[in-house]
Short mmCIF file of C-alpha atoms in Angstrom, two decimals:
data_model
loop_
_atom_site.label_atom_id
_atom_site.label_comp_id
_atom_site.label_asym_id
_atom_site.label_seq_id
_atom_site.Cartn_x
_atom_site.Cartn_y
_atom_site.Cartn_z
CA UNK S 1 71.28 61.31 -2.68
CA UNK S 2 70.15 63.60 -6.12
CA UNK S 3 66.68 64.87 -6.60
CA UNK S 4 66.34 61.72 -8.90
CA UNK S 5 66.53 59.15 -6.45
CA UNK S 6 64.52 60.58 -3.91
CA UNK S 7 61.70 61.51 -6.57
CA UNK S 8 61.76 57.66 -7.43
CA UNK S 9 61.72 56.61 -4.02
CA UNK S 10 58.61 58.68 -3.45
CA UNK S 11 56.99 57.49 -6.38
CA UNK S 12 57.53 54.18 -5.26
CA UNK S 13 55.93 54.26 -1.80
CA UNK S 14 52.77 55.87 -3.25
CA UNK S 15 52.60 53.22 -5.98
CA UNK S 16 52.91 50.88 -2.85
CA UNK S 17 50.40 52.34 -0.75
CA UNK S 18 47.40 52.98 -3.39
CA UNK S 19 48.16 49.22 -4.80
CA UNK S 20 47.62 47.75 -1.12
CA UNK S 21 44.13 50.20 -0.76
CA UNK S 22 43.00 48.45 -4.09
CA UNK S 23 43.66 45.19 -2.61
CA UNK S 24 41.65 45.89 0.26
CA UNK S 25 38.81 47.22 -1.81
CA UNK S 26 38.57 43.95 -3.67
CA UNK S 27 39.04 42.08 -0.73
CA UNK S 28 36.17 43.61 1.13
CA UNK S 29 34.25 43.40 -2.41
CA UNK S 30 34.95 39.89 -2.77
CA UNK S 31 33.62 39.10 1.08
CA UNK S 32 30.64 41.10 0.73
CA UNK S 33 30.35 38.91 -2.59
CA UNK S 34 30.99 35.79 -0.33
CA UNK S 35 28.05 36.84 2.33
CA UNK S 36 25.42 37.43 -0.18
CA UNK S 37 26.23 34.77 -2.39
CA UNK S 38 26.25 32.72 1.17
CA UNK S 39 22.93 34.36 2.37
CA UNK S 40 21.06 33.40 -1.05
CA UNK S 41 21.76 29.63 -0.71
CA UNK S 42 20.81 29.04 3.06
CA UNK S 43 17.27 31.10 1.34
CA UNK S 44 17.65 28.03 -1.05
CA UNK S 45 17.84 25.38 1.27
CA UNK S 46 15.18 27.23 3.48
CA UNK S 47 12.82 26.71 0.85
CA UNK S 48 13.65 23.27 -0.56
CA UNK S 49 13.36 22.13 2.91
CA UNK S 50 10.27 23.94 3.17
CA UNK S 51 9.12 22.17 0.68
CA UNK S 52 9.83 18.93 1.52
CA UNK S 53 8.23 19.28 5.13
CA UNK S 54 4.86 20.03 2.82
CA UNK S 55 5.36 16.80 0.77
CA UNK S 56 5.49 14.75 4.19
CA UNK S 57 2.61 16.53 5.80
CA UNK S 58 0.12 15.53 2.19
CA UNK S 59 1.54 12.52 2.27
CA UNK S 60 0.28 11.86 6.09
CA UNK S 61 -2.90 13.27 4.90
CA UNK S 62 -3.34 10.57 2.03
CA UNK S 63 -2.88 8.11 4.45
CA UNK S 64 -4.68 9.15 6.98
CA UNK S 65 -7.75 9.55 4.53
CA UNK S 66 -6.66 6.16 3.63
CA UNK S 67 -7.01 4.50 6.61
CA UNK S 68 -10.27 6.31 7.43
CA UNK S 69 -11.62 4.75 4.48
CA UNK S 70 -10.22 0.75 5.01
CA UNK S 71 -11.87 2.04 8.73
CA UNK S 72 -15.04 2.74 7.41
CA UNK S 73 -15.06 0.17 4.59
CA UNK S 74 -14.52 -2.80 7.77
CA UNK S 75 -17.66 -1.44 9.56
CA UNK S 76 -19.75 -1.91 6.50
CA UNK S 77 -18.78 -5.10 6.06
CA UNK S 78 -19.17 -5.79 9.92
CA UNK S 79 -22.46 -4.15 9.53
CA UNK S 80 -23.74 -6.80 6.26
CA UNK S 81 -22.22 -9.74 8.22
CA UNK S 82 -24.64 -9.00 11.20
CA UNK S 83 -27.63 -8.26 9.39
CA UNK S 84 -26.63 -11.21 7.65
CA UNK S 85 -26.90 -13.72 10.33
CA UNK S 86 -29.96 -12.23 11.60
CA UNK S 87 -31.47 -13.02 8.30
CA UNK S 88 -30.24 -17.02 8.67
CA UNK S 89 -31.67 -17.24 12.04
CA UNK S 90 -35.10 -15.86 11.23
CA UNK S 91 -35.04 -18.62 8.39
CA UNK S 92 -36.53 -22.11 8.67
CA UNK S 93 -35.85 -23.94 5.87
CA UNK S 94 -32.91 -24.27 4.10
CA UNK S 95 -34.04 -23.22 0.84
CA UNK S 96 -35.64 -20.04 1.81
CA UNK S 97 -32.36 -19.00 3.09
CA UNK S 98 -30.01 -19.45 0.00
CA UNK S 99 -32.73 -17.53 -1.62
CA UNK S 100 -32.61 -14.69 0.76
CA UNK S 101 -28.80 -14.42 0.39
CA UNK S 102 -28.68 -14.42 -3.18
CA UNK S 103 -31.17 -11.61 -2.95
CA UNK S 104 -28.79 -9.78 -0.40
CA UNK S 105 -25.89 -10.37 -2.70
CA UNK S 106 -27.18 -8.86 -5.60
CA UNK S 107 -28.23 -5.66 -3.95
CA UNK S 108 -24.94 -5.32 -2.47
CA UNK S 109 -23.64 -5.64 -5.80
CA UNK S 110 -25.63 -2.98 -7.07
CA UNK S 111 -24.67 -0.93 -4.16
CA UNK S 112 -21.32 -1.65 -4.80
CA UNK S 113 -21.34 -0.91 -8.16
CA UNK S 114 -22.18 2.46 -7.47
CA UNK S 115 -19.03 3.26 -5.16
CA UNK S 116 -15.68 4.59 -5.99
CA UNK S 117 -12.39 2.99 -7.59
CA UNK S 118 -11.15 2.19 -4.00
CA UNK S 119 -13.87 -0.37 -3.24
CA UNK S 120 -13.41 -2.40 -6.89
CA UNK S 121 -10.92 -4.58 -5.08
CA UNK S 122 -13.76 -5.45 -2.40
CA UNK S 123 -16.19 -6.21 -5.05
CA UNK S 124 -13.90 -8.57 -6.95
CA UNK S 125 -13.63 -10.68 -3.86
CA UNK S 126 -17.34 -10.63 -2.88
CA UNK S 127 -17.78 -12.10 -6.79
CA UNK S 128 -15.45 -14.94 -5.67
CA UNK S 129 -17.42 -15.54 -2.77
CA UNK S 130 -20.61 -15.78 -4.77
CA UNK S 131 -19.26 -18.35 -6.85
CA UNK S 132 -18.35 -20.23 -4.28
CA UNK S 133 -21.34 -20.11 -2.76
CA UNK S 134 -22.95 -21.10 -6.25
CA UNK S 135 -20.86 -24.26 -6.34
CA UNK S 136 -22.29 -25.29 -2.55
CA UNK S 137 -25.96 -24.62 -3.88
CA UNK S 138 -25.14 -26.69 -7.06
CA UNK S 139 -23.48 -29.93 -4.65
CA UNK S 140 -26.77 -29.36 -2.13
CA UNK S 141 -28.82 -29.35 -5.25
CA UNK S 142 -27.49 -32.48 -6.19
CA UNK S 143 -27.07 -34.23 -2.47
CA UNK S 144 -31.53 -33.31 -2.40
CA UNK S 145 -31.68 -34.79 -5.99
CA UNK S 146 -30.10 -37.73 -4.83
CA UNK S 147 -31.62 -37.84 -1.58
CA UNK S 148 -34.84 -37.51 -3.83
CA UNK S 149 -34.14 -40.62 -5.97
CA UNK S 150 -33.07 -42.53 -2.32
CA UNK S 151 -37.09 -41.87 -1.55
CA UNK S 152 -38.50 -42.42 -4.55
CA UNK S 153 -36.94 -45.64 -4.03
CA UNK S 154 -37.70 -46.56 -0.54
CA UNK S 155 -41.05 -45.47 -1.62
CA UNK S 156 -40.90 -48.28 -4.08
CA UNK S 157 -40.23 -50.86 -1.66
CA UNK S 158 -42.38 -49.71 0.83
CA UNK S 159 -45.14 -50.34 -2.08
CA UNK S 160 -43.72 -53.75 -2.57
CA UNK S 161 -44.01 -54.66 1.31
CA UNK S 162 -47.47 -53.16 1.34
CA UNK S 163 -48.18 -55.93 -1.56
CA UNK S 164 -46.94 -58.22 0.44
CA UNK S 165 -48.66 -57.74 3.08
CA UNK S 166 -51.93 -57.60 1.47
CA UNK S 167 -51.36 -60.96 0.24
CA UNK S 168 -49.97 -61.92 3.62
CA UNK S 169 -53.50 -60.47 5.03
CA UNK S 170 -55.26 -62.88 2.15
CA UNK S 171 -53.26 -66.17 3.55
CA UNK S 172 -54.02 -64.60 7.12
CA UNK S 173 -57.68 -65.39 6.19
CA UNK S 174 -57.24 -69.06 5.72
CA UNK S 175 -54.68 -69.22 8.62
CA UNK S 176 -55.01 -67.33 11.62
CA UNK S 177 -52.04 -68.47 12.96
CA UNK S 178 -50.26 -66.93 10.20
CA UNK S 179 -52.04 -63.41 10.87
CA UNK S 180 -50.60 -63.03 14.46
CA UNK S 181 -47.12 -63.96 13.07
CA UNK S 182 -47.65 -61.70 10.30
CA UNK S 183 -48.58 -58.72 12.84
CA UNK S 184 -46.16 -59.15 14.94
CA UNK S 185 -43.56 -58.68 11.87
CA UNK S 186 -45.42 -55.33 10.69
CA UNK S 187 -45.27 -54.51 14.01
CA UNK S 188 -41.54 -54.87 14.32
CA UNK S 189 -41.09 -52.71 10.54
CA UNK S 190 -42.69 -49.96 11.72
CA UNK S 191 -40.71 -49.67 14.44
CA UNK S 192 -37.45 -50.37 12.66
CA UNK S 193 -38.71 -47.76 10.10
CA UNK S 194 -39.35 -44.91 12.64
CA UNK S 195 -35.48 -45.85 14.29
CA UNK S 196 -34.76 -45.44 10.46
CA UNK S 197 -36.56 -41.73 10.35
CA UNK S 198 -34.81 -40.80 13.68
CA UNK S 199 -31.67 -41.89 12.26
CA UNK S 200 -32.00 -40.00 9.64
CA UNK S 201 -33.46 -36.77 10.76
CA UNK S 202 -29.89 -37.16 13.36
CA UNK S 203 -27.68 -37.24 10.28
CA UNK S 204 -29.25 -34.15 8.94
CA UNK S 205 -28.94 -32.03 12.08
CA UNK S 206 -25.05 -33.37 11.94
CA UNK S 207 -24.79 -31.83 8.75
CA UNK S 208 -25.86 -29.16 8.92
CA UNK S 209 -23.65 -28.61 11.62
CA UNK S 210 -20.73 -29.40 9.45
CA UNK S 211 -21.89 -27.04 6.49
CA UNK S 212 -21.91 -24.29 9.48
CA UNK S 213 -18.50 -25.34 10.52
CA UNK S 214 -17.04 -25.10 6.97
CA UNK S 215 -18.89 -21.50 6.36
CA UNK S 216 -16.65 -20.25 9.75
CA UNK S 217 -13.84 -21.76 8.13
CA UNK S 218 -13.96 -20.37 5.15
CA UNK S 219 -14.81 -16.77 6.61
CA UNK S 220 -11.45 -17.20 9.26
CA UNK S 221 -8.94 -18.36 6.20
CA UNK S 222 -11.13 -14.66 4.37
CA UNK S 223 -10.05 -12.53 6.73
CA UNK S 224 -6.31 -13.95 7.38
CA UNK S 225 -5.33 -12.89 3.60
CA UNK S 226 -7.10 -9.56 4.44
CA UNK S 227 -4.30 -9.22 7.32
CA UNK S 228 -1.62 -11.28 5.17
CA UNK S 229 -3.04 -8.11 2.11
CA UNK S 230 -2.45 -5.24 4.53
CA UNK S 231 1.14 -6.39 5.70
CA UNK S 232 2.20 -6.94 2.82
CA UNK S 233 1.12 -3.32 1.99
CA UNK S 234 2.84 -2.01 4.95
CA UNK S 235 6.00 -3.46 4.02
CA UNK S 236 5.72 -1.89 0.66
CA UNK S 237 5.24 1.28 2.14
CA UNK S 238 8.74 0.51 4.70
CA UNK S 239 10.85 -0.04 1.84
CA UNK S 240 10.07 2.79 0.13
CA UNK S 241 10.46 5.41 2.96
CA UNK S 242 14.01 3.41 3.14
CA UNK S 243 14.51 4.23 -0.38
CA UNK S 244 13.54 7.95 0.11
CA UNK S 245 16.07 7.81 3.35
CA UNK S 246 18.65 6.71 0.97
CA UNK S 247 18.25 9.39 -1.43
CA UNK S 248 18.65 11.70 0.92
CA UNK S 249 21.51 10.56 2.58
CA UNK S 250 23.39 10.59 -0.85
CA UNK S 251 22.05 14.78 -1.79
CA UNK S 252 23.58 15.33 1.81
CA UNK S 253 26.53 13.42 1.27
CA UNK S 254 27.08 15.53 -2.20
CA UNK S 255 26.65 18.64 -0.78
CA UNK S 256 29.24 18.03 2.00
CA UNK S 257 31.40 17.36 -0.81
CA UNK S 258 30.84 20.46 -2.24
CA UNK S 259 30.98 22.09 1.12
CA UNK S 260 34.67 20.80 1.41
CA UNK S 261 35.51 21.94 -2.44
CA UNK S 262 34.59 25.47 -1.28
CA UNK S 263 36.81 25.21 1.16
CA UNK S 264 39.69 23.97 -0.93
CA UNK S 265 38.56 26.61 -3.46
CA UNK S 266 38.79 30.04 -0.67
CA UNK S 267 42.29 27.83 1.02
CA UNK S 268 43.91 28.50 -2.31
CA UNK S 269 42.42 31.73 -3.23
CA UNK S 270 43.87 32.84 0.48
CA UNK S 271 47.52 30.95 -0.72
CA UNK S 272 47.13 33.13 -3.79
CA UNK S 273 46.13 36.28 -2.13
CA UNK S 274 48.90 35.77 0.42
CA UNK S 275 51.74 35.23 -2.28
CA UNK S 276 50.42 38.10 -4.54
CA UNK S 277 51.10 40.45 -1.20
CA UNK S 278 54.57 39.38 -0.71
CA UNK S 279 55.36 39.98 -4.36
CA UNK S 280 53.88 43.38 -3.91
CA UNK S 281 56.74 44.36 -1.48
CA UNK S 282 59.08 44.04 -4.84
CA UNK S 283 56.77 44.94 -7.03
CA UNK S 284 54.92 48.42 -7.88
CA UNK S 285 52.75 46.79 -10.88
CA UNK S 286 49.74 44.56 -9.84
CA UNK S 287 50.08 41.82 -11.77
CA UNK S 288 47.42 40.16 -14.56
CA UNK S 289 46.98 37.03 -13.38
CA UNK S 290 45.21 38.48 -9.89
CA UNK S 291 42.65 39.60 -12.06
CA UNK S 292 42.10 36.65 -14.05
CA UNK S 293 41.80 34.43 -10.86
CA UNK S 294 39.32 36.30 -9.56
CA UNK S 295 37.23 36.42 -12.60
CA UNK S 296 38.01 31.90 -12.44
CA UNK S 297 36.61 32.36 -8.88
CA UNK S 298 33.25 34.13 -9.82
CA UNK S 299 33.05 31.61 -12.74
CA UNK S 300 33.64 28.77 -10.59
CA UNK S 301 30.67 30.29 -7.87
CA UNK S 302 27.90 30.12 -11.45
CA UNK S 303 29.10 26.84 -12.42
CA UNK S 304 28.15 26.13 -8.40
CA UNK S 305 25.30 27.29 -8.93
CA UNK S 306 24.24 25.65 -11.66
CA UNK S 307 25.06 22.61 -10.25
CA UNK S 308 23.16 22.86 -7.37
CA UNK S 309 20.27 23.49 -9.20
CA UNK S 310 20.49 20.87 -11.68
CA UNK S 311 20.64 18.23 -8.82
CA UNK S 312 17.72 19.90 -7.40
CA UNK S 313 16.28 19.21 -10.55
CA UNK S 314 17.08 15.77 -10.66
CA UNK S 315 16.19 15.08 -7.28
CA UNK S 316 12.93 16.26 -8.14
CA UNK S 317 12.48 14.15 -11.38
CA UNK S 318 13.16 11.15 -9.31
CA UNK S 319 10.81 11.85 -6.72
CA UNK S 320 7.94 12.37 -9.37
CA UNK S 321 9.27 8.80 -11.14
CA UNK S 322 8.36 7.58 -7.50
CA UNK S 323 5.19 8.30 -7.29
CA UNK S 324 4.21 7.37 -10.40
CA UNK S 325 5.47 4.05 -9.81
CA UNK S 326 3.66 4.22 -6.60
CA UNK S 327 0.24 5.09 -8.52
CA UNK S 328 0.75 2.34 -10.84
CA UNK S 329 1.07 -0.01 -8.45
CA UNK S 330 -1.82 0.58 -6.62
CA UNK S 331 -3.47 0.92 -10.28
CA UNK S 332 -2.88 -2.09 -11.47
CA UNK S 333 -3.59 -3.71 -8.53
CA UNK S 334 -7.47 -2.51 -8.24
CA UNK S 335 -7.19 -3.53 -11.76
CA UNK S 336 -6.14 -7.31 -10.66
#
């Protein structure tokens, strides 16, 4: 062999030798890339699910609170329902106790005037109640006015009868034949008059025992629509945890997806890497394109990137939309 050849061959082998150092330089570059780039989104996810675990444990605390207050709210009313039938069973006439009630009422308007947002709901059905209790005083009002008029009435006749009988006493003069008759009939009215009294003093003890029936009615159908209210609310509040499930099922599912693109991605970057070695065994020169895919891989790990954080972004949008929705609701119906 001349001097040539060998000098060539020697030339060769180094070109060989510092091309495969390079390569191992940007290999362990491109790992140590990799790791860090690896490292700062498990940080990422560290935090958003940080994050998350805060937005469950206020949202536990609002509802706590909010079934401290509904708690709180039920003993009040527990508490006004007592006092209130101590009030009706310290009261003797009928009358007297409307008037006490409506007295009640109003002060527990004012009272409940004075209370928060929460409690508006509350006052809007004690208003329906009063109404309702307006229309029974008006249809009592008119059963005494009628009852009034029946008197009046019976007083009437009763003045009749005692014209009668004065005249009956007059002819009981003449004829005292007639006069024991005569007694013996008064006799007989007054007693069909206090069966009459009795009769009637029964029918008013029966109903008042119906108008007490029909205020235990009314106060059982009250507080089934409370319960029907509240589970309705509750299954509000099960769909939309569903919905929040969902939406996170999907983010995972998309990120597995990218998961398995990275994978694809570093498979072919290893096919590449592999085929770029064997061509190196025939080849001194490293070629271009090496270069240029590995500048397509870092652009491919910021378009990742951004990516992720858009969807983050999005994610986070949609959440606020949700509560907003949420706040609405429950806004318009205090409002209602």
């Amino acid at each position: 062999m001349s001097l040539t050849q060998k000098q060539t061959l020697v030339k060769i082998r180094i070109h060989r030798e510092n091309g495969v150092s390079v390569k191992k330089k940007k290999k362990k570059k491109k790992k140590k890339k990799e790791e860090e780039e690896e490292e700062e989104e498990e940080e990422e996810e560290e935090e958003e699910e940080e994050e998350e675990e805060e937005e469950e444990e206020e949202e536990e605390e609002e509802e706590e609170e909010e079934e401290e207050e509904e708690e709180e709210e039920e003993e009040e009313e527990e508490e006004e329902e007592e006092e209130e039938e101590e009030e009706e069973e310290e009261e003797e006439e009928e009358e007297e106790e409307e008037e006490e009630e409506e007295e009640e009422e109003e002060e527990e308007e004012e009272e409940e005037e004075e209370e928060e947002e929460e409690e508006e709901e509350e006052e809007e059905e004690e208003e329906e109640e009063e109404e309702e209790e307006e229309e029974e005083e008006e249809e009592e009002e008119e059963e005494e006015e009628e009852e009034e008029e029946e008197e009046e009435e019976e007083e009437e006749e009763e003045e009749e009868e005692e014209e009668e009988e004065e005249e009956e006493e007059e002819e009981e003069e003449e004829e005292e034949e007639e006069e024991e008759e005569e007694e013996e009939e008064e006799e007989e009215e007054e007693e069909e008059e206090e069966e009459e009294e009795e009769e009637e003093e029964e029918e008013e003890e029966e109903e008042e025992e119906e108008e007490e029936e029909e205020e235990e009615e009314e106060e059982e159908e009250e507080e089934e629509e409370e319960e029907e209210e509240e589970e309705e609310e509750e299954e509000e509040e099960e769909e939309e945890e569903e919905e929040e499930e969902e939406e996170e099922e999907e983010e995972e599912e998309e990120e597995e997806e990218e998961e398995e693109e990275e994978e694809e991605e570093e498979e072919e970057e290893e096919e590449e890497e592999e085929e770029e070695e064997r061509s190196d065994d025939y080849e001194v020169v490293v070629p271009f394109s090496f270069h240029y895919a590995g500048g397509l891989v870092i652009v491919e790990r910021v378009l990742v990137v951004i990516v992720r954080l858009v969807v983050a972004g999005m994610a986070a949008i949609l959440v606020i939309i949700f509560f907003i929705r949420v706040l609405a609701l429950f806004g318009a119906r205090r409002l209602l």
